[in-house]
Amino acid sequence: MLCLTIAEFYKQLLQTTLDSYRQGCTKSSEIENTQNLAEQKLQTLLQSRLPLTDQQVITKFAYARIQGLNAVRQGDFIEAERAFIQARIPLETDKLSAEGSLLYKSLLEQSQSYLDYCRGDFVKARERILEAIRNDVILEEEYGYEILFLHRIHLVHNLVRIDARSMYFKDAIELACNILNYLQGASDNLPIPVSWGSERVARQSPENIATMFAAITSEIAIILAGQKRQMAHELFAIISNGIQLETNNKSYCYPSEFSWLLVKQAFINSDFTTFLKLASDFLAIGRGTTPLLWYAIIIDLLSVCDELTLPESNLIREEIEKQATTWKNLPQKFSYLLNEARSC
């Protein structure tokens, strides 16, 4: 049982955290999808690069590809399979130029890998992603599609998700850390057997790199959420060593991401005082461009409230439970953890 002075200390910290949470809730979120970022730029490029016949074929069969993706999202795998068979017709009938074929296949393999992923065929999903990466490299190096670098990083991000879904959490975290190091210039390579080079990162806008850095860090947050204490310690050790968390000289470039990592470190170490102080600062800023990190702190905050059985803990829990139903773009895993917290 907590003595009075410690109890009062935590009451103050919890109240401050609740005030910060309320402040953060009033601020808007500005998340940017890295896949959309690449594909929007790519669509503009297609109109100036590909022959008109290629554009017509891709436009005609793009609907089938999108229909397949939508069917997967709705859980209709039979319809998705039918749509993807239809979408593959241009490749099987040689209706596209070599350039158009590479581009169309890269997008189709990425889309169809999502069906394999949802079916649990992770080997096939990985094969499709790697094929798409190889096509992107050819398009970059032989046809001048520099914009596909962004698409390539998104594809490697998908490999992180595949590892995590396969329960290979350590592999997923290691790959995510490799991506973060690559994006911040601490490495000039990734463990995927194609050409990379730090100069490719240097040619991208800082805004695009920041968006991708946030997306990968958010993926790490999803992987760590709800992990058992021992596993969380082991996974975070990979992160701390992999990106040199304590001495990283690029932390100022990505303040939200590195701030979240320090909050998570305090949580995993059961350092509730540091956690609440850092979490309060983070929550007050609002969701901004890293809403998933903000939500991840909420998940951990509820766990801390379970440990600190104080009236303020109940206030925080009640307020979060009321508002969580209105949150947008909440990962399925976070929704599950919030529902689980409600039932406790």
JSON list of C-alpha atoms in Angstrom, two decimals, residues 20-21 23-29 256 280-291 294:
[
{"chain": "A", "resi": 20, "resn": "SER", "atom": "CA", "xyz": [-2.57, 17.39, -20.65]},
{"chain": "A", "resi": 21, "resn": "TYR", "atom": "CA", "xyz": [-4.75, 14.71, -22.23]},
{"chain": "A", "resi": 23, "resn": "GLN", "atom": "CA", "xyz": [-5.54, 19.79, -23.83]},
{"chain": "A", "resi": 24, "resn": "GLY", "atom": "CA", "xyz": [-4.25, 17.42, -26.50]},
{"chain": "A", "resi": 25, "resn": "CYS", "atom": "CA", "xyz": [-7.74, 16.23, -27.38]},
{"chain": "A", "resi": 26, "resn": "THR", "atom": "CA", "xyz": [-8.66, 19.74, -28.54]},
{"chain": "A", "resi": 27, "resn": "LYS", "atom": "CA", "xyz": [-5.96, 19.72, -31.22]},
{"chain": "A", "resi": 28, "resn": "SER", "atom": "CA", "xyz": [-6.41, 18.29, -34.70]},
{"chain": "A", "resi": 29, "resn": "SER", "atom": "CA", "xyz": [-4.60, 15.36, -36.28]},
{"chain": "A", "resi": 256, "resn": "SER", "atom": "CA", "xyz": [7.90, 13.37, -31.67]},
{"chain": "A", "resi": 280, "resn": "SER", "atom": "CA", "xyz": [1.99, 14.45, -19.98]},
{"chain": "A", "resi": 281, "resn": "ASP", "atom": "CA", "xyz": [4.27, 16.57, -22.18]},
{"chain": "A", "resi": 282, "resn": "PHE", "atom": "CA", "xyz": [3.56, 14.39, -25.21]},
{"chain": "A", "resi": 283, "resn": "LEU", "atom": "CA", "xyz": [-0.22, 14.25, -24.73]},
{"chain": "A", "resi": 284, "resn": "ALA", "atom": "CA", "xyz": [-0.49, 18.03, -24.32]},
{"chain": "A", "resi": 285, "resn": "ILE", "atom": "CA", "xyz": [0.96, 18.58, -27.79]},
{"chain": "A", "resi": 286, "resn": "GLY", "atom": "CA", "xyz": [-1.87, 16.58, -29.34]},
{"chain": "A", "resi": 287, "resn": "ARG", "atom": "CA", "xyz": [-2.01, 13.98, -32.07]},
{"chain": "A", "resi": 288, "resn": "GLY", "atom": "CA", "xyz": [-0.44, 16.16, -34.76]},
{"chain": "A", "resi": 289, "resn": "THR", "atom": "CA", "xyz": [1.29, 14.15, -37.48]},
{"chain": "A", "resi": 290, "resn": "THR", "atom": "CA", "xyz": [1.89, 11.14, -35.21]},
{"chain": "A", "resi": 291, "resn": "PRO", "atom": "CA", "xyz": [-1.55, 10.16, -33.89]},
{"chain": "A", "resi": 294, "resn": "TRP", "atom": "CA", "xyz": [-0.34, 9.52, -29.11]}
]
